[in-house]
Coordinates of C-alpha atoms and ligand atoms in Angstrom, one line a residue:
M681 CA 24.7 -101.6 42.1
P682 CA 26.6 -98.8 40.5
S683 CA 25.6 -98.4 36.8
K684 CA 27.7 -97.1 34.0
K685 CA 28.1 -93.3 34.0
A686 CA 26.0 -91.8 31.2
S687 CA 26.8 -88.6 29.4
P688 CA 24.2 -86.8 27.3
I689 CA 26.1 -87.8 24.2
K690 CA 26.1 -91.5 25.2
V691 CA 22.3 -91.3 25.9
F692 CA 21.7 -89.8 22.4
A693 CA 24.0 -92.2 20.7
K694 CA 22.2 -95.1 22.3
A695 CA 18.8 -93.7 21.2
I696 CA 20.0 -92.9 17.7
G697 CA 21.4 -96.5 17.5
H698 CA 17.8 -97.8 17.7
Y699 CA 16.9 -96.0 14.5
P700 CA 19.9 -96.3 12.1
G701 CA 17.8 -96.5 8.9
L702 CA 15.7 -93.5 9.8
T703 CA 18.8 -91.5 10.8
L704 CA 20.5 -92.3 7.5
C705 CA 17.4 -91.4 5.5
L706 CA 17.3 -88.1 7.4
I707 CA 20.9 -87.3 6.6
L708 CA 20.3 -88.1 3.0
V709 CA 17.2 -85.9 2.8
I710 CA 19.0 -83.0 4.5
A711 CA 21.9 -83.2 2.0
L712 CA 19.5 -83.4 -1.0
D713 CA 17.5 -80.5 0.5
V714 CA 20.6 -78.3 0.8
V715 CA 21.7 -79.0 -2.7
A716 CA 18.2 -78.6 -4.2
A717 CA 17.8 -75.2 -2.5
L718 CA 20.9 -74.0 -4.3
A719 CA 19.6 -75.0 -7.7
P720 CA 16.7 -72.6 -8.6
P721 CA 18.7 -69.3 -8.5
L722 CA 21.5 -70.9 -10.6
L723 CA 18.9 -72.1 -13.2
L724 CA 17.3 -68.6 -13.1
G725 CA 20.7 -67.0 -13.8
K726 CA 21.2 -69.4 -16.8
I727 CA 17.8 -68.5 -18.2
V728 CA 18.5 -64.8 -17.9
D729 CA 21.9 -65.1 -19.6
S730 CA 20.4 -67.0 -22.5
L731 CA 17.3 -64.8 -22.9
T732 CA 18.6 -63.3 -26.2
T733 CA 20.2 -66.4 -27.7
T734 CA 17.8 -69.2 -27.0
S735 CA 14.8 -70.2 -29.0
A736 CA 11.3 -69.6 -27.4
Q737 CA 10.7 -73.3 -27.0
L738 CA 13.9 -74.0 -25.2
L739 CA 13.2 -71.0 -23.0
L740 CA 9.8 -72.5 -22.1
Y741 CA 11.5 -75.8 -21.1
S742 CA 14.1 -73.8 -19.1
G743 CA 11.2 -72.0 -17.4
L744 CA 9.5 -75.2 -16.6
A745 CA 12.7 -76.7 -15.3
Y746 CA 13.1 -73.7 -13.0
F747 CA 9.6 -74.1 -11.6
A748 CA 10.3 -77.9 -11.2
S749 CA 13.5 -77.1 -9.3
L750 CA 11.6 -74.7 -7.0
L751 CA 8.9 -77.3 -6.4
L752 CA 11.5 -80.0 -5.6
A753 CA 13.4 -77.7 -3.2
K754 CA 10.2 -76.9 -1.3
L755 CA 9.1 -80.5 -1.4
L756 CA 12.4 -81.6 0.0
E757 CA 12.1 -78.9 2.7
A758 CA 8.7 -80.3 3.7
V759 CA 10.0 -83.8 3.8
R760 CA 13.0 -82.7 5.8
E761 CA 10.8 -81.0 8.4
G762 CA 8.5 -84.0 8.6
M763 CA 11.3 -86.4 9.0
I764 CA 13.0 -84.3 11.7
T765 CA 9.7 -84.3 13.7
V766 CA 9.3 -88.1 13.3
W767 CA 13.0 -88.7 14.2
G768 CA 12.7 -86.4 17.2
E769 CA 9.6 -88.1 18.4
K770 CA 11.1 -91.6 18.1
L771 CA 14.3 -90.6 19.9
T772 CA 12.4 -88.9 22.8
H773 CA 10.1 -91.9 23.0
E774 CA 13.2 -94.2 23.2
I775 CA 14.8 -92.0 25.9
R776 CA 11.5 -92.0 27.8
S777 CA 11.4 -95.8 27.6
Q778 CA 14.9 -96.0 28.9
M779 CA 13.9 -93.8 31.7
A780 CA 10.8 -95.8 32.5
A781 CA 12.9 -99.0 32.5
K782 CA 15.3 -97.3 34.9
L783 CA 12.4 -96.5 37.3
K784 CA 12.1 -100.2 38.0
K785 CA 15.7 -100.6 38.8
L786 CA 16.0 -97.7 41.3
P787 CA 16.3 -98.4 45.0
A788 CA 13.7 -97.1 47.4
S789 CA 16.3 -94.6 48.8
Y790 CA 16.3 -92.8 45.4
Y791 CA 12.5 -92.2 45.6
A792 CA 12.9 -91.1 49.3
Q793 CA 15.5 -88.5 48.3
E794 CA 14.2 -87.2 45.1
G795 CA 10.5 -86.9 45.6
S796 CA 7.9 -87.3 43.0
G797 CA 8.0 -83.7 41.8
S798 CA 11.5 -83.9 40.6
L799 CA 10.9 -87.2 38.9
V800 CA 7.9 -85.8 37.0
S801 CA 10.0 -82.8 36.0
R802 CA 12.6 -85.2 34.6
F803 CA 10.0 -87.1 32.6
V804 CA 8.0 -84.1 31.4
N805 CA 10.1 -80.9 31.3
D806 CA 13.5 -82.3 30.7
V807 CA 12.3 -84.7 28.0
D808 CA 10.3 -81.9 26.4
T809 CA 13.5 -79.8 26.1
L810 CA 15.2 -82.8 24.5
E811 CA 12.4 -83.0 22.0
D812 CA 13.0 -79.4 21.1
L813 CA 16.7 -80.2 20.8
F814 CA 16.0 -82.9 18.3
S815 CA 13.2 -81.2 16.4
S816 CA 14.5 -77.7 16.2
G817 CA 18.0 -77.9 17.5
I818 CA 20.9 -79.9 16.4
V819 CA 19.7 -81.3 13.1
N820 CA 18.2 -78.1 11.8
M821 CA 21.3 -76.2 12.8
I822 CA 23.5 -78.5 10.8
A823 CA 21.1 -78.2 7.8
D824 CA 21.1 -74.4 8.1
L825 CA 24.8 -74.2 8.5
A826 CA 25.2 -76.3 5.3
S827 CA 22.8 -73.9 3.5
V828 CA 24.8 -70.9 4.5
I829 CA 28.1 -72.5 3.5
G830 CA 26.6 -73.7 0.2
I831 CA 25.4 -70.2 -0.7
V832 CA 28.8 -68.7 0.2
V833 CA 30.6 -71.2 -1.9
V834 CA 28.4 -70.7 -4.9
I835 CA 28.8 -66.9 -4.7
F836 CA 32.6 -67.3 -4.4
S837 CA 32.6 -69.5 -7.4
K838 CA 30.8 -66.7 -9.4
S839 CA 32.8 -63.8 -8.1
V840 CA 35.5 -63.7 -5.4
G841 CA 34.9 -60.0 -4.7
L842 CA 31.2 -60.5 -4.0
G843 CA 32.0 -63.6 -2.0
I844 CA 34.3 -61.5 0.3
L845 CA 31.6 -58.8 0.5
L846 CA 29.1 -61.4 1.6
L847 CA 31.5 -62.8 4.2
L848 CA 31.9 -59.2 5.6
F849 CA 28.1 -58.8 6.0
L850 CA 27.4 -62.2 7.5
P851 CA 29.0 -61.5 10.9
I852 CA 27.1 -58.2 11.2
V853 CA 23.7 -59.9 10.6
W854 CA 24.8 -62.7 12.8
L855 CA 25.7 -60.5 15.7
F856 CA 22.5 -58.4 15.4
T857 CA 20.4 -61.6 15.2
V858 CA 22.0 -63.1 18.3
K859 CA 21.7 -59.9 20.3
I860 CA 18.0 -59.5 19.4
Q861 CA 17.3 -63.2 20.1
Q862 CA 19.0 -63.1 23.5
K863 CA 17.0 -60.1 24.4
S864 CA 13.8 -61.7 23.2
Y865 CA 14.6 -65.0 25.0
R866 CA 15.3 -63.3 28.3
A867 CA 12.0 -61.4 27.9
Q868 CA 10.1 -64.7 27.2
L869 CA 11.8 -66.3 30.3
D870 CA 10.8 -63.3 32.4
N871 CA 7.3 -63.5 31.1
R872 CA 7.1 -67.3 31.8
E873 CA 8.3 -66.7 35.3
A874 CA 5.8 -64.0 35.9
I875 CA 3.0 -66.2 34.5
A876 CA 4.1 -69.1 36.7
D877 CA 4.0 -66.7 39.7
A878 CA 0.6 -65.5 38.8
D879 CA -0.6 -69.2 38.4
R880 CA 0.8 -69.8 41.9
V881 CA -0.6 -66.7 43.6
L882 CA -4.1 -67.1 42.2
P883 CA -5.0 -70.5 43.8
E884 CA -3.0 -69.5 46.9
T885 CA -5.2 -66.4 47.2
T886 CA -8.4 -68.2 46.8
A887 CA -7.4 -70.9 49.3
N888 CA -6.6 -68.1 51.8
L889 CA -9.5 -65.8 51.2
L890 CA -10.6 -66.1 54.8
T891 CA -7.2 -65.2 56.2
I892 CA -6.8 -62.3 53.7
H893 CA -10.2 -60.9 54.9
L894 CA -9.4 -61.5 58.6
Y895 CA -6.0 -59.7 58.4
R896 CA -7.3 -57.1 56.0
A897 CA -4.6 -58.0 53.5
Q898 CA -6.6 -57.1 50.4
S899 CA -4.6 -54.1 49.3
F900 CA -1.3 -56.0 49.9
M901 CA -2.6 -58.9 47.8
K902 CA -3.7 -56.4 45.1
R903 CA -0.3 -54.7 45.0
H904 CA 1.4 -58.0 44.9
Y905 CA -0.7 -59.3 42.0
E906 CA -0.3 -56.0 40.1
K907 CA 3.5 -56.2 40.4
I908 CA 3.4 -59.7 38.8
L909 CA 1.1 -58.5 36.0
K910 CA 3.4 -55.5 35.4
R911 CA 6.4 -57.8 35.1
S912 CA 4.6 -59.9 32.6
F913 CA 3.4 -56.9 30.6
D914 CA 6.9 -55.4 30.5
A915 CA 8.4 -58.7 29.4
M916 CA 5.8 -59.0 26.6
Q917 CA 6.5 -55.4 25.5
Q918 CA 10.2 -56.2 25.3
S919 CA 9.6 -59.4 23.3
N920 CA 7.2 -57.6 20.9
F921 CA 9.8 -54.8 20.4
C922 CA 12.4 -57.3 19.4
D923 CA 10.1 -59.1 17.0
S924 CA 9.0 -55.8 15.4
V925 CA 12.6 -54.5 15.0
Y926 CA 14.3 -57.6 13.7
S927 CA 12.7 -58.1 10.3
P928 CA 12.9 -54.5 9.0
V929 CA 16.5 -54.2 10.0
V930 CA 17.5 -57.5 8.3
I931 CA 15.5 -56.5 5.2
F932 CA 17.4 -53.2 5.2
I933 CA 20.8 -54.9 5.5
Q934 CA 19.8 -57.3 2.8
A935 CA 18.9 -54.3 0.5
V936 CA 22.1 -52.5 1.3
L937 CA 24.1 -55.7 0.5
T938 CA 22.3 -56.4 -2.7
G939 CA 22.7 -52.7 -3.8
L940 CA 26.4 -52.7 -3.0
M941 CA 26.9 -56.0 -4.9
L942 CA 25.2 -54.7 -8.0
L943 CA 27.1 -51.4 -7.8
L944 CA 30.4 -53.2 -7.5
A945 CA 29.5 -55.6 -10.2
S946 CA 28.8 -52.8 -12.6
L947 CA 32.2 -51.2 -12.0
G948 CA 34.3 -51.4 -15.1
G949 CA 38.1 -51.2 -15.6
P950 CA 40.4 -53.1 -13.2
W951 CA 37.4 -54.0 -10.9
Q952 CA 35.8 -56.0 -13.7
S953 CA 37.8 -59.1 -13.1
F954 CA 37.2 -59.0 -9.3
F955 CA 33.5 -58.1 -9.1
G956 CA 32.3 -58.6 -12.7
I957 CA 29.3 -60.9 -13.3
S958 CA 26.8 -61.5 -16.0
A959 CA 23.2 -60.3 -15.7
G960 CA 22.0 -63.8 -15.0
T961 CA 24.5 -64.3 -12.2
A962 CA 23.3 -60.9 -10.7
V963 CA 19.8 -62.3 -10.7
A964 CA 21.0 -65.5 -9.0
I965 CA 23.0 -63.6 -6.4
I966 CA 20.0 -61.4 -5.5
A967 CA 18.1 -64.6 -4.9
Y968 CA 20.9 -66.1 -2.8
V969 CA 21.2 -63.0 -0.7
G970 CA 17.5 -63.3 -0.1
Q971 CA 18.0 -66.9 1.0
V972 CA 21.1 -66.6 3.2
F973 CA 19.7 -64.6 6.1
T974 CA 16.8 -67.0 7.0
P975 CA 19.1 -69.9 7.9
L976 CA 21.4 -67.5 9.7
S977 CA 18.7 -66.3 12.0
S978 CA 17.5 -69.8 12.5
I979 CA 20.9 -70.9 13.7
G980 CA 20.7 -68.3 16.5
M981 CA 17.4 -69.8 17.7
E982 CA 18.8 -73.3 17.4
I983 CA 21.9 -72.5 19.5
Q984 CA 19.5 -71.1 22.2
N985 CA 17.5 -74.3 22.1
I986 CA 20.6 -76.4 22.4
Q987 CA 21.8 -74.3 25.4
A988 CA 18.4 -74.7 27.0
A989 CA 18.4 -78.4 26.4
A990 CA 21.9 -78.9 27.7
A991 CA 20.9 -78.7 31.4
G992 CA 17.9 -81.0 30.8
S993 CA 20.0 -83.5 28.9
Q994 CA 22.6 -83.6 31.7
R995 CA 19.8 -84.2 34.3
I996 CA 18.4 -87.1 32.2
A997 CA 21.9 -88.6 31.8
N998 CA 22.4 -88.3 35.6
F999 CA 19.0 -90.0 36.2
L1000 CA 19.9 -92.8 33.8
S1001 CA 23.3 -93.3 35.6
A1002 CA 21.8 -93.3 39.1
E1003 CA 22.8 -96.3 41.3
E1004 CA 20.6 -99.3 40.8
R1005 CA 19.3 -102.0 43.1
P1006 CA 21.1 -105.3 43.4
E1007 CA 20.0 -107.8 40.8
E1008 CA 17.4 -110.3 42.0
T1009 CA 17.9 -114.0 41.7
E1010 CA 15.0 -115.5 39.7
S1011 CA 15.6 -119.1 40.8
L1012 CA 15.2 -118.3 44.5
G1013 CA 11.5 -117.7 43.9
N1014 CA 10.8 -121.4 43.4
N1015 CA 12.7 -122.4 46.5
A1016 CA 10.3 -120.2 48.4
K1017 CA 7.4 -122.5 47.7
A1018 CA 9.5 -125.6 48.4
E1019 CA 10.8 -124.4 51.7
R1020 CA 7.5 -123.3 53.0
K1021 CA 6.7 -126.8 54.0
N1022 CA 9.7 -126.9 56.3
S1023 CA 9.1 -125.0 59.4
L1024 CA 11.4 -122.2 58.6
P1025 CA 10.9 -118.9 60.5
A1026 CA 8.5 -116.5 58.8
I1027 CA 10.9 -113.7 59.5
E1028 CA 14.5 -114.1 60.7
I1029 CA 16.5 -111.0 61.3
K1030 CA 20.1 -111.5 62.3
D1031 CA 22.7 -108.9 63.4
L1032 CA 20.9 -106.2 61.5
T1033 CA 22.7 -102.9 61.2
F1034 CA 21.1 -100.0 59.3
A1035 CA 21.4 -96.3 59.0
Y1036 CA 19.8 -94.0 56.4
P1037 CA 22.4 -92.3 54.2
N1038 CA 23.9 -89.5 56.4
G1039 CA 21.8 -90.5 59.3
K1040 CA 22.4 -92.1 62.7
K1041 CA 22.3 -95.8 63.2
I1042 CA 18.7 -97.0 63.7
F1043 CA 19.5 -100.7 64.1
D1044 CA 22.7 -102.0 65.5
H1045 CA 23.1 -105.7 65.6
F1046 CA 19.4 -106.2 65.9
N1047 CA 17.9 -109.7 66.0
L1048 CA 14.3 -110.8 65.7
M1049 CA 12.7 -114.2 64.9
I1050 CA 9.0 -114.7 64.1
R1051 CA 7.6 -118.1 63.6
E1052 CA 5.0 -118.9 60.9
G1053 CA 1.5 -118.2 62.2
E1054 CA 2.7 -115.9 65.0
K1055 CA 1.0 -112.5 65.6
V1056 CA 3.6 -109.9 66.6
T1057 CA 3.0 -106.2 67.4
L1058 CA 5.9 -103.7 67.3
K1059 CA 5.6 -100.8 69.6
G1060 CA 8.0 -98.0 70.3
R1061 CA 8.3 -94.2 70.4
T1062 CA 7.9 -92.2 67.3
G1063 CA 11.1 -92.2 65.3
A1064 CA 12.3 -95.4 66.9
G1065 CA 12.5 -97.2 63.5
K1066 CA 9.3 -99.3 63.3
S1067 CA 8.4 -98.2 59.8
T1068 CA 12.0 -98.5 58.8
L1069 CA 12.0 -102.1 59.9
F1070 CA 9.0 -102.7 57.7
K1071 CA 10.8 -101.2 54.7
L1072 CA 13.9 -103.3 55.4
I1073 CA 11.7 -106.4 55.7
L1074 CA 10.1 -105.5 52.3
G1075 CA 13.6 -105.3 50.9
L1076 CA 13.2 -101.6 50.0
Y1077 CA 16.5 -100.7 51.7
A1078 CA 19.6 -102.8 51.9
P1079 CA 21.0 -103.2 55.4
Q1080 CA 24.6 -102.3 56.0
G1081 CA 25.2 -105.4 58.1
G1082 CA 23.4 -108.7 59.0
S1083 CA 20.6 -110.3 57.1
I1084 CA 16.8 -110.4 56.8
K1085 CA 15.2 -113.7 55.7
I1086 CA 11.6 -114.4 54.8
L1087 CA 10.9 -118.1 54.9
G1088 CA 14.6 -118.7 54.6
Q1089 CA 15.3 -116.3 51.8
D1090 CA 17.3 -113.2 51.8
V1091 CA 14.9 -110.3 51.0
Q1092 CA 17.5 -108.5 49.0
T1093 CA 17.6 -111.3 46.4
L1094 CA 13.8 -112.1 46.3
P1095 CA 12.4 -111.5 42.8
D1096 CA 9.8 -108.7 42.8
N1097 CA 7.2 -110.9 41.1
Q1098 CA 7.4 -113.4 44.0
K1099 CA 7.1 -110.8 46.8
R1100 CA 3.4 -110.4 46.6
Q1101 CA 2.7 -114.0 47.3
L1102 CA 5.1 -114.0 50.3
Y1103 CA 3.9 -110.8 52.0
G1104 CA 1.2 -108.2 51.8
C1105 CA 1.7 -104.8 53.2
V1106 CA -1.3 -102.8 54.3
E1107 CA -0.6 -99.1 53.9
Q1108 CA -2.1 -96.3 56.0
T1109 CA -3.9 -94.8 53.1
F1110 CA -5.4 -96.3 50.0
Q1111 CA -3.4 -95.2 46.9
L1112 CA -5.9 -95.1 44.0
I1113 CA -4.5 -96.3 40.7
D1114 CA -6.0 -95.5 37.3
G1115 CA -8.3 -98.5 36.8
N1116 CA -11.6 -100.2 37.8
L1117 CA -12.3 -101.6 41.2
G1118 CA -11.0 -105.1 40.4
E1119 CA -7.8 -103.6 39.2
Q1120 CA -7.5 -101.4 42.3
I1121 CA -7.3 -104.7 44.3
S1122 CA -5.4 -107.0 41.9
L1123 CA -3.1 -104.2 40.7
R1124 CA -3.5 -105.8 37.3
D1125 CA -1.7 -109.0 38.5
P1126 CA -3.0 -111.6 36.0
A1127 CA -2.4 -114.3 38.6
I1128 CA -5.2 -112.9 40.7
S1129 CA -8.6 -114.1 39.5
D1130 CA -12.0 -112.3 39.9
Q1131 CA -12.9 -115.0 42.3
E1132 CA -9.9 -114.2 44.5
I1133 CA -10.8 -110.5 44.4
W1134 CA -14.4 -111.3 45.6
Q1135 CA -12.9 -113.5 48.3
A1136 CA -10.7 -110.7 49.5
L1137 CA -13.7 -108.3 49.4
E1138 CA -15.8 -110.8 51.4
T1139 CA -13.0 -111.1 54.0
V1140 CA -12.8 -107.4 54.6
G1141 CA -16.6 -107.1 54.6
L1142 CA -16.9 -104.9 51.4
A1143 CA -18.5 -107.5 49.1
D1144 CA -22.0 -106.2 49.6
A1145 CA -21.1 -102.6 49.0
V1146 CA -19.3 -103.5 45.8
K1147 CA -22.3 -105.6 44.6
K1148 CA -24.4 -102.5 44.9
L1149 CA -22.2 -100.6 42.5
P1150 CA -23.7 -100.5 39.0
D1151 CA -20.7 -102.2 37.3
G1152 CA -19.5 -104.3 40.2
L1153 CA -15.8 -105.0 39.8
N1154 CA -15.7 -103.0 36.6
S1155 CA -16.8 -99.8 38.3
R1156 CA -14.5 -96.8 38.1
V1157 CA -13.3 -95.8 41.6
T1158 CA -12.8 -92.2 42.6
N1159 CA -12.1 -90.7 46.0
A1160 CA -15.8 -90.3 46.4
T1161 CA -16.8 -93.9 45.7
F1162 CA -16.0 -95.1 49.2
S1163 CA -15.8 -93.6 52.7
H1164 CA -12.4 -93.2 54.4
G1165 CA -13.1 -96.4 56.5
Q1166 CA -14.1 -98.4 53.4
M1167 CA -10.9 -97.2 51.6
Q1168 CA -8.9 -98.6 54.6
L1169 CA -10.7 -101.9 54.1
L1170 CA -9.7 -101.8 50.4
T1171 CA -6.1 -101.6 51.4
I1172 CA -6.5 -104.8 53.3
A1173 CA -8.3 -106.4 50.4
R1174 CA -5.4 -105.4 48.1
A1175 CA -2.8 -106.9 50.5
I1176 CA -4.6 -110.2 50.9
S1177 CA -5.8 -110.8 47.4
A1178 CA -2.6 -112.6 46.4
K1179 CA -3.0 -114.8 49.5
P1180 CA 0.3 -113.9 51.1
R1181 CA 1.8 -115.9 54.0
L1182 CA 2.8 -112.8 55.9
L1183 CA 0.9 -109.6 56.6
L1184 CA 2.4 -106.3 57.6
F1185 CA 0.3 -103.5 59.0
D1186 CA 1.7 -100.1 59.8
E1187 CA -0.6 -98.0 62.1
I1188 CA -3.6 -98.6 60.0
T1189 CA -6.1 -97.8 62.8
A1190 CA -4.7 -94.2 63.2
N1191 CA -7.1 -91.4 62.6
L1192 CA -10.2 -93.5 62.6
D1193 CA -13.3 -93.2 64.7
R1194 CA -14.2 -96.0 67.2
K1195 CA -16.8 -97.6 65.0
T1196 CA -14.6 -97.7 61.9
E1197 CA -11.7 -98.9 64.0
K1198 CA -13.7 -101.8 65.3
R1199 CA -14.8 -102.8 61.8
L1200 CA -11.2 -102.6 60.6
L1201 CA -9.9 -104.7 63.5
E1202 CA -12.5 -107.3 62.8
A1203 CA -11.5 -107.3 59.1
L1204 CA -7.8 -107.6 60.1
E1205 CA -8.7 -110.5 62.4
R1206 CA -10.4 -112.3 59.5
A1207 CA -7.7 -111.4 57.0
S1208 CA -4.8 -112.6 59.2
Q1209 CA -6.3 -116.0 60.0
G1210 CA -3.7 -118.7 59.4
K1211 CA -1.1 -116.1 58.4
T1212 CA 1.9 -114.6 60.1
L1213 CA 1.0 -111.1 61.2
L1214 CA 3.4 -108.3 62.0
S1215 CA 1.8 -105.0 62.9
I1216 CA 2.9 -101.6 64.2
S1217 CA 0.6 -100.1 66.7
H1218 CA 0.9 -97.4 69.4
R1219 CA -2.2 -98.9 71.0
T1220 CA -1.1 -102.5 71.8
E1221 CA -4.4 -103.1 73.6
L1222 CA -6.0 -103.3 70.2
L1223 CA -4.3 -106.6 69.4
K1224 CA -4.7 -108.6 72.6
D1225 CA -3.2 -112.0 71.7
G1226 CA 0.3 -112.3 70.4
R1227 CA 3.8 -111.1 71.2
I1228 CA 4.7 -107.4 71.7
I1229 CA 8.1 -106.3 70.8
E1230 CA 9.5 -102.9 71.8
I1231 CA 11.6 -101.2 69.2
K1232 CA 14.1 -98.7 70.6
R1233 CA 16.5 -96.5 68.7
N1234 CA 19.9 -98.3 68.3
N1235 CA 18.2 -101.6 69.0
H1236 CA 20.2 -104.4 70.4
N1237 CA 18.0 -107.4 71.2
Ligands
ATP2556 N1 13.9 -91.8 54.0 C1 14.5 -91.5 55.1 N2 15.8 -90.9 55.0 C2 16.4 -90.5 56.2 N3 16.0 -90.7 57.4 C3 14.8 -91.3 57.6 C4 14.0 -91.7 56.4 N4 12.8 -92.2 56.9 C5 12.9 -92.2 58.2 N5 14.0 -91.6 58.6 C6 14.5 -91.4 60.0 O1 14.6 -92.6 60.6 C7 14.1 -92.6 61.9 C8 13.1 -93.7 62.1 O2 12.0 -93.4 61.4 P1 10.7 -94.4 61.3 O3 9.7 -93.8 60.3 O4 11.2 -95.8 61.0 O5 10.1 -94.3 62.7 P2 8.8 -94.9 63.4 O6 9.2 -95.8 64.5 O7 8.0 -95.6 62.3 O8 8.0 -93.6 63.9 P3 6.5 -93.3 64.0 O9 5.9 -94.1 65.2 O10 6.4 -91.9 64.2 O11 5.8 -93.8 62.7 C9 13.6 -91.2 62.2 O12 14.5 -90.5 62.9 C10 13.4 -90.7 60.8 O13 13.6 -89.3 60.8
MG2557 MG1 6.2 -95.1 61.4

């Protein structure tokens, strides 16, 4: 089902819409912070101007007010930073939740095309850049811009000439800042790439130690590694140079500007009206000049963060607008149970036509009918489409033509939560989840009781092995807990624990030794009693009784 096209702006707006109160508070705090930061220099100026005319007591109060204004400004700054972090965290959490919800709606074809690496990168790297965007990007940039504008406006209100002078200096500092930051950013990227290369080369080298020795490639590897280290070193040097040059140059420009302002302010005659200021205003202006460059340099960094986050935000927006699966019909699930009593075919495939996107047709008007309780084995050459047929039966892909019905219901509209009771699919390898042994089998389905888990373990012949574990069903399972063969048995236990009517096995006896294979076949035999069984096997002699169906490419039968 095509979903609405999402742009990064829409994604942010939706996330912000979840926290209107917090967003409003944040805007308020930023506005207060900008105004509060402007107050202390103004107060200081007033105190200096009234030094000779005010009483000592009033001066003391003014001094206290000045310190209070400083304290308030710093306090608001801290509150602002804290709120931006919380706001950023909440928004990224919201976007991650939207993405997690999207995962459930994506069709199998999305996972087949994208691969888990790119999905992980969407959730980790791209969302992390978004977090940077929220915490040190957009909002701070707006606040910093407001601070700079505020200072310019105040200085203009004190003296038009000095305001114009400040406006002349700002672009110089801005250009210098951006240049240095770009250089430093590039150096950091180079360094990160070099470190990533080193991280990649090290394990590769250790994994290939034997080959390196055999082909006497030690000196090649050494040169290769040294080149990477040198790249990293040069990049670090470049970045350090930028860091060390920036502050002194900005302080120098600041000193020149302050000196020039004071010089012009002290000019008499016709200049007086243009540049003239009181002693107190001079003090305030010195303070403002000291304040104006910090937000200016931050804006440069923030723009860089925003640029870096732009690509990530677009990728997230694309992910969120990826095409979704058709919606399932909840009510059909109940019919499933009712219709089981009628002798509907377990699987009924009519006129099936299917091709992978950009692929050749694998099924062309293909028909297949399997009655309840039947044991059917699919055989066929590699690439004929056997596993594809399983995926179609599981409803992972939608056929381009025809229909696939399980116990009378179209698999495309079967609700996910009903599928497990209808069919169990035994995979070739056991995919461990993060959980204890019981959870490995039930997959945390609350409808599956411990008793049913034990039953499943009994059927596959693993109950004794599990009883020997110190914590029984509560034991943690790692790849070392069971042998390869036992893991295969666990996949069967997982498939049968929900007592499905139909079992699907895809080549599960591949890569096993004779003894394990025999054990597995016996377990299969027990597990499939009274159920419909559809299995794929190259070795049809393994499943003696039952129907054998040949799957050919472009099947018509
Ligand atoms: N996700 C996919 N996207 C595109 N093409 C695919 C995809 N999966 C499989 N195919 C192609 O579909 C065809 C059928 O593949 P399938 O895995 O169903 O064959 P199979 O009969 O199970 O083969 P085998 O016996 O080797 O397991 C192959 O040509 C394969 O390259
Ligand atoms: Mg296959």
